[in-house]
Amino acid sequence: MSIQDNLKQIQSTIPSPVTLVAVSKTKPVEDLQQAYDAGIRDFGENKIQEMCDKYEILPKDIRWHMIGHVQTNKVKYMAPFVHLIHGVDSLKLLKEINKQAEKNNRVIDVLLQVFIADEETKFGLDATELEHILTDEIQNLLHVKVVGLMGMATFTEDNNQIREEFKTLKNLFDLHQKTHPDLKILSMGMSGDYAIAIEEGSTMVRIGSSIFGHRNYNI
Ligand SMILES: *Cc1c(COP(=O)(O)O)cnc(C)c1O
């Protein structure tokens, strides 16, 4: 199946209010161009350097999503152009994004990443840290706008567990949205679990391998 066919198939399963972010990490610009030609404008990368290199080459109306774990010292490279940073998991990082956004005269949209998985490898805030950032910190950071939450479910075959983890995130989202109406985006769901994520209220899915094929990290 071609990238174009994969996209058609996936798009037919995603309701229109849900945004599809095509996760193109490790893939060559030719693959991204094919997705672009099929109408995709939202691309997700997890390495800042790689995203910057692709940004230089590809059309300028692409919306670049940083979906990976962000190192504070690299924020400056993407600050001029990044569309949405999904993986904000510390106040320190939020402050650095604010600082670099100010230098670039912009307000950068971010999602706070919440830890919902039953794994030690995934990053994210817990409910208390999330609450602290939303209630005590963001009003002082004028160059970042928290527009939603992001989470990753456990990598498991157990769909019930995945569903419960997404429900947990959706509940936190609904809770905080009452006092923070800027929260509009709930980024959850990847190739293996996006159907469940959409059923549980996702507004943005991040899909890589189902569009571009499996990644080879050894090249
Ligand atoms: C790689 C990645 C994805 C996409 O994963 P697939 O299983 O290939 O769809 C989504 N979200 C994050 C944070 C990722 O790192």
GROMACS .gro file of C-alpha atoms and ligand atoms in nm:
model
  234
    1MET     CA    1   0.000   0.000   0.000
    2SER     CA    2   0.122   0.348  -0.080
    3ILE     CA    3   0.133   0.636   0.167
    4GLN     CA    4  -0.158   0.787  -0.022
    5ASP     CA    5  -0.365   0.467   0.011
    6ASN     CA    6  -0.281   0.435   0.380
    7LEU     CA    7  -0.390   0.794   0.438
    8LYS     CA    8  -0.719   0.745   0.256
    9GLN     CA    9  -0.792   0.438   0.461
   10ILE     CA   10  -0.708   0.605   0.794
   11GLN     CA   11  -0.887   0.929   0.714
   12SER     CA   12  -1.203   0.731   0.643
   13THR     CA   13  -1.196   0.611   1.006
   14ILE     CA   14  -1.135   0.951   1.167
   15PRO     CA   15  -1.432   1.183   1.226
   16SER     CA   16  -1.373   1.532   1.086
   17PRO     CA   17  -1.342   1.723   1.417
   18VAL     CA   18  -1.042   1.505   1.505
   19THR     CA   19  -0.709   1.633   1.373
   20LEU     CA   20  -0.472   1.381   1.219
   21VAL     CA   21  -0.104   1.447   1.287
   22ALA     CA   22   0.111   1.239   1.052
   23VAL     CA   23   0.407   1.120   1.257
   24SER     CA   24   0.699   1.127   1.016
   25LYS     CA   25   0.995   1.074   1.250
   26THR     CA   26   1.287   0.884   1.088
   27LYS     CA   27   1.116   0.907   0.747
   28PRO     CA   28   1.279   1.079   0.448
   29VAL     CA   29   1.142   1.409   0.315
   30GLU     CA   30   1.021   1.230   0.002
   31ASP     CA   31   0.771   1.040   0.217
   32LEU     CA   32   0.655   1.358   0.386
   33GLN     CA   33   0.615   1.523   0.045
   34GLN     CA   34   0.388   1.236  -0.064
   35ALA     CA   35   0.169   1.287   0.241
   36TYR     CA   36   0.174   1.661   0.179
   37ASP     CA   37   0.062   1.607  -0.180
   38ALA     CA   38  -0.224   1.396  -0.044
   39GLY     CA   39  -0.336   1.698   0.160
   40ILE     CA   40  -0.165   1.648   0.497
   41ARG     CA   41  -0.043   1.968   0.664
   42ASP     CA   42   0.017   1.851   1.022
   43PHE     CA   43   0.339   1.656   1.073
   44GLY     CA   44   0.480   1.519   1.399
   45GLU     CA   45   0.848   1.472   1.476
   46ASN     CA   46   1.022   1.369   1.796
   47LYS     CA   47   1.374   1.505   1.739
   48ILE     CA   48   1.425   1.880   1.718
   49GLN     CA   49   1.723   1.865   1.482
   50GLU     CA   50   1.540   1.635   1.242
   51MET     CA   51   1.232   1.858   1.249
   52CYS     CA   52   1.442   2.168   1.176
   53ASP     CA   53   1.614   1.997   0.882
   54LYS     CA   54   1.280   1.894   0.733
   55TYR     CA   55   1.130   2.238   0.798
   56GLU     CA   56   1.407   2.394   0.587
   57ILE     CA   57   1.334   2.170   0.289
   58LEU     CA   58   0.957   2.125   0.286
   59PRO     CA   59   0.673   2.371   0.207
   60LYS     CA   60   0.626   2.649   0.458
   61ASP     CA   61   0.255   2.596   0.519
   62ILE     CA   62   0.326   2.275   0.710
   63ARG     CA   63   0.229   2.283   1.078
   64TRP     CA   64   0.512   2.118   1.271
   65HIS     CA   65   0.423   1.929   1.589
   66MET     CA   66   0.696   1.836   1.836
   67ILE     CA   67   0.565   1.515   1.990
   68GLY     CA   68   0.879   1.383   2.159
   69HIS     CA   69   1.053   1.446   2.487
   70VAL     CA   70   1.207   1.793   2.462
   71GLN     CA   71   1.548   1.884   2.597
   72THR     CA   72   1.542   2.234   2.739
   73ASN     CA   73   1.864   2.343   2.568
   74LYS     CA   74   1.721   2.267   2.222
   75VAL     CA   75   1.395   2.463   2.243
   76LYS     CA   76   1.560   2.764   2.079
   77TYR     CA   77   1.605   2.582   1.748
   78MET     CA   78   1.235   2.517   1.695
   79ALA     CA   79   1.098   2.829   1.866
   80PRO     CA   80   1.077   3.033   1.542
   81PHE     CA   81   0.840   2.796   1.366
   82VAL     CA   82   0.699   2.511   1.578
   83HIS     CA   83   0.318   2.495   1.565
   84LEU     CA   84   0.243   2.289   1.877
   85ILE     CA   85   0.466   2.124   2.139
   86HIS     CA   86   0.287   1.815   2.274
   87GLY     CA   87   0.528   1.683   2.533
   88VAL     CA   88   0.560   1.955   2.796
   89ASP     CA   89   0.623   1.765   3.116
   90SER     CA   90   0.793   2.011   3.348
   91LEU     CA   91   0.768   2.371   3.464
   92LYS     CA   92   1.132   2.420   3.373
   93LEU     CA   93   1.059   2.329   3.012
   94LEU     CA   94   0.749   2.547   3.004
   95LYS     CA   95   0.954   2.843   3.125
   96GLU     CA   96   1.220   2.786   2.863
   97ILE     CA   97   0.957   2.768   2.587
   98ASN     CA   98   0.814   3.095   2.721
   99LYS     CA   99   1.156   3.257   2.711
  100GLN     CA  100   1.237   3.144   2.357
  101ALA     CA  101   0.889   3.237   2.233
  102GLU     CA  102   0.935   3.587   2.372
  103LYS     CA  103   1.269   3.619   2.189
  104ASN     CA  104   1.084   3.531   1.869
  105ASN     CA  105   0.795   3.766   1.941
  106ARG     CA  106   0.544   3.488   1.945
  107VAL     CA  107   0.314   3.291   2.166
  108ILE     CA  108   0.379   2.918   2.134
  109ASP     CA  109   0.092   2.674   2.183
  110VAL     CA  110   0.171   2.375   2.403
  111LEU     CA  111   0.007   2.066   2.546
  112LEU     CA  112   0.088   1.943   2.894
  113GLN     CA  113   0.183   1.576   2.887
  114VAL     CA  114   0.015   1.372   3.158
  115PHE     CA  115   0.148   1.038   3.276
  116ILE     CA  116  -0.133   0.785   3.241
  117ALA     CA  117   0.052   0.462   3.158
  118ASP     CA  118   0.146   0.171   3.374
  119GLU     CA  119   0.509   0.193   3.260
  120GLU     CA  120   0.819   0.364   3.387
  121THR     CA  121   0.943   0.465   3.045
  122LYS     CA  122   0.683   0.726   2.957
  123PHE     CA  123   0.719   1.089   3.055
  124GLY     CA  124   0.452   1.313   3.195
  125LEU     CA  125   0.309   1.514   3.481
  126ASP     CA  126   0.095   1.362   3.752
  127ALA     CA  127  -0.243   1.513   3.842
  128THR     CA  128  -0.096   1.728   4.121
  129GLU     CA  129   0.180   1.875   3.906
  130LEU     CA  130  -0.073   1.941   3.630
  131GLU     CA  131  -0.300   2.127   3.866
  132HIS     CA  132  -0.011   2.331   4.005
  133ILE     CA  133   0.102   2.443   3.659
  134LEU     CA  134  -0.250   2.529   3.546
  135THR     CA  135  -0.356   2.717   3.857
  136ASP     CA  136  -0.035   2.882   3.980
  137GLU     CA  137   0.205   2.917   3.692
  138ILE     CA  138   0.064   2.970   3.346
  139GLN     CA  139  -0.083   3.313   3.411
  140ASN     CA  140   0.273   3.443   3.455
  141LEU     CA  141   0.398   3.294   3.130
  142LEU     CA  142   0.270   3.528   2.863
  143HIS     CA  143   0.441   3.367   2.565
  144VAL     CA  144   0.310   3.015   2.604
  145LYS     CA  145  -0.051   2.916   2.570
  146VAL     CA  146  -0.156   2.583   2.716
  147VAL     CA  147  -0.417   2.465   2.468
  148GLY     CA  148  -0.468   2.109   2.589
  149LEU     CA  149  -0.335   1.784   2.725
  150MET     CA  150  -0.146   1.492   2.576
  151GLY     CA  151  -0.099   1.136   2.695
  152MET     CA  152   0.027   0.796   2.590
  153ALA     CA  153  -0.136   0.473   2.698
  154THR     CA  154   0.057   0.167   2.805
  155PHE     CA  155   0.194  -0.047   2.522
  156THR     CA  156  -0.027  -0.352   2.583
  157GLU     CA  157  -0.271  -0.584   2.410
  158ASP     CA  158  -0.522  -0.516   2.688
  159ASN     CA  159  -0.771  -0.279   2.528
  160ASN     CA  160  -0.960  -0.234   2.853
  161GLN     CA  161  -0.650  -0.102   3.022
  162ILE     CA  162  -0.581   0.135   2.731
  163ARG     CA  163  -0.940   0.258   2.746
  164GLU     CA  164  -0.919   0.318   3.123
  165GLU     CA  165  -0.599   0.519   3.078
  166PHE     CA  166  -0.757   0.736   2.809
  167LYS     CA  167  -1.064   0.784   3.031
  168THR     CA  168  -0.837   0.906   3.311
  169LEU     CA  169  -0.688   1.168   3.080
  170LYS     CA  170  -1.027   1.273   2.945
  171ASN     CA  171  -1.157   1.320   3.300
  172LEU     CA  172  -0.863   1.545   3.388
  173PHE     CA  173  -0.920   1.736   3.066
  174ASP     CA  174  -1.290   1.792   3.142
  175LEU     CA  175  -1.212   1.889   3.500
  176HIS     CA  176  -0.958   2.156   3.408
  177GLN     CA  177  -1.147   2.281   3.106
  178LYS     CA  178  -1.412   2.418   3.342
  179THR     CA  179  -1.165   2.674   3.476
  180HIS     CA  180  -0.934   2.692   3.172
  181PRO     CA  181  -1.148   2.731   2.860
  182ASP     CA  182  -0.828   2.760   2.651
  183LEU     CA  183  -0.793   2.384   2.685
  184LYS     CA  184  -0.931   2.263   2.353
  185ILE     CA  185  -0.702   1.985   2.236
  186LEU     CA  186  -0.684   1.635   2.376
  187SER     CA  187  -0.395   1.462   2.199
  188MET     CA  188  -0.423   1.088   2.247
  189GLY     CA  189  -0.407   0.786   2.019
  190MET     CA  190  -0.138   0.633   1.795
  191SER     CA  191  -0.148   0.369   1.520
  192GLY     CA  192  -0.234   0.086   1.757
  193ASP     CA  193  -0.491   0.257   1.977
  194TYR     CA  194  -0.635   0.561   1.802
  195ALA     CA  195  -0.980   0.408   1.751
  196ILE     CA  196  -1.016   0.362   2.128
  197ALA     CA  197  -0.874   0.710   2.188
  198ILE     CA  198  -1.134   0.868   1.960
  199GLU     CA  199  -1.413   0.679   2.135
  200GLU     CA  200  -1.281   0.819   2.462
  201GLY     CA  201  -1.279   1.179   2.345
  202SER     CA  202  -0.952   1.241   2.163
  203THR     CA  203  -0.948   1.550   1.941
  204MET     CA  204  -0.602   1.487   1.791
  205VAL     CA  205  -0.442   1.157   1.695
  206ARG     CA  206  -0.071   1.105   1.623
  207ILE     CA  207  -0.030   0.831   1.364
  208GLY     CA  208   0.301   0.718   1.220
  209SER     CA  209   0.357   0.359   1.118
  210SER     CA  210   0.006   0.304   0.979
  211ILE     CA  211   0.074   0.586   0.732
  212PHE     CA  212   0.444   0.560   0.655
  213GLY     CA  213   0.516   0.195   0.738
  214HIS     CA  214   0.741   0.061   1.008
  215ARG     CA  215   1.036   0.268   1.119
  216ASN     CA  216   1.391   0.150   1.090
  217TYR     CA  217   1.594   0.310   1.366
  218ASN     CA  218   1.922   0.161   1.245
  219ILE     CA  219   1.971   0.378   0.941
  220LIG     C1  220   0.618   0.768   1.741
  220LIG     C2  221   0.507   0.834   1.814
  220LIG     C3  222   0.374   0.825   1.769
  220LIG     C4  223   0.332   0.746   1.647
  220LIG     O1  224   0.346   0.610   1.672
  220LIG     P1  225   0.286   0.500   1.569
  220LIG     O2  226   0.267   0.381   1.655
  220LIG     O3  227   0.392   0.481   1.466
  220LIG     O4  228   0.161   0.553   1.513
  220LIG     C5  229   0.277   0.894   1.840
  220LIG     N1  230   0.307   0.967   1.949
  220LIG     C6  231   0.433   0.977   1.996
  220LIG     C7  232   0.458   1.058   2.116
  220LIG     C8  233   0.537   0.910   1.931
  220LIG     O5  234   0.661   0.920   1.979
   0.00000   0.00000   0.00000
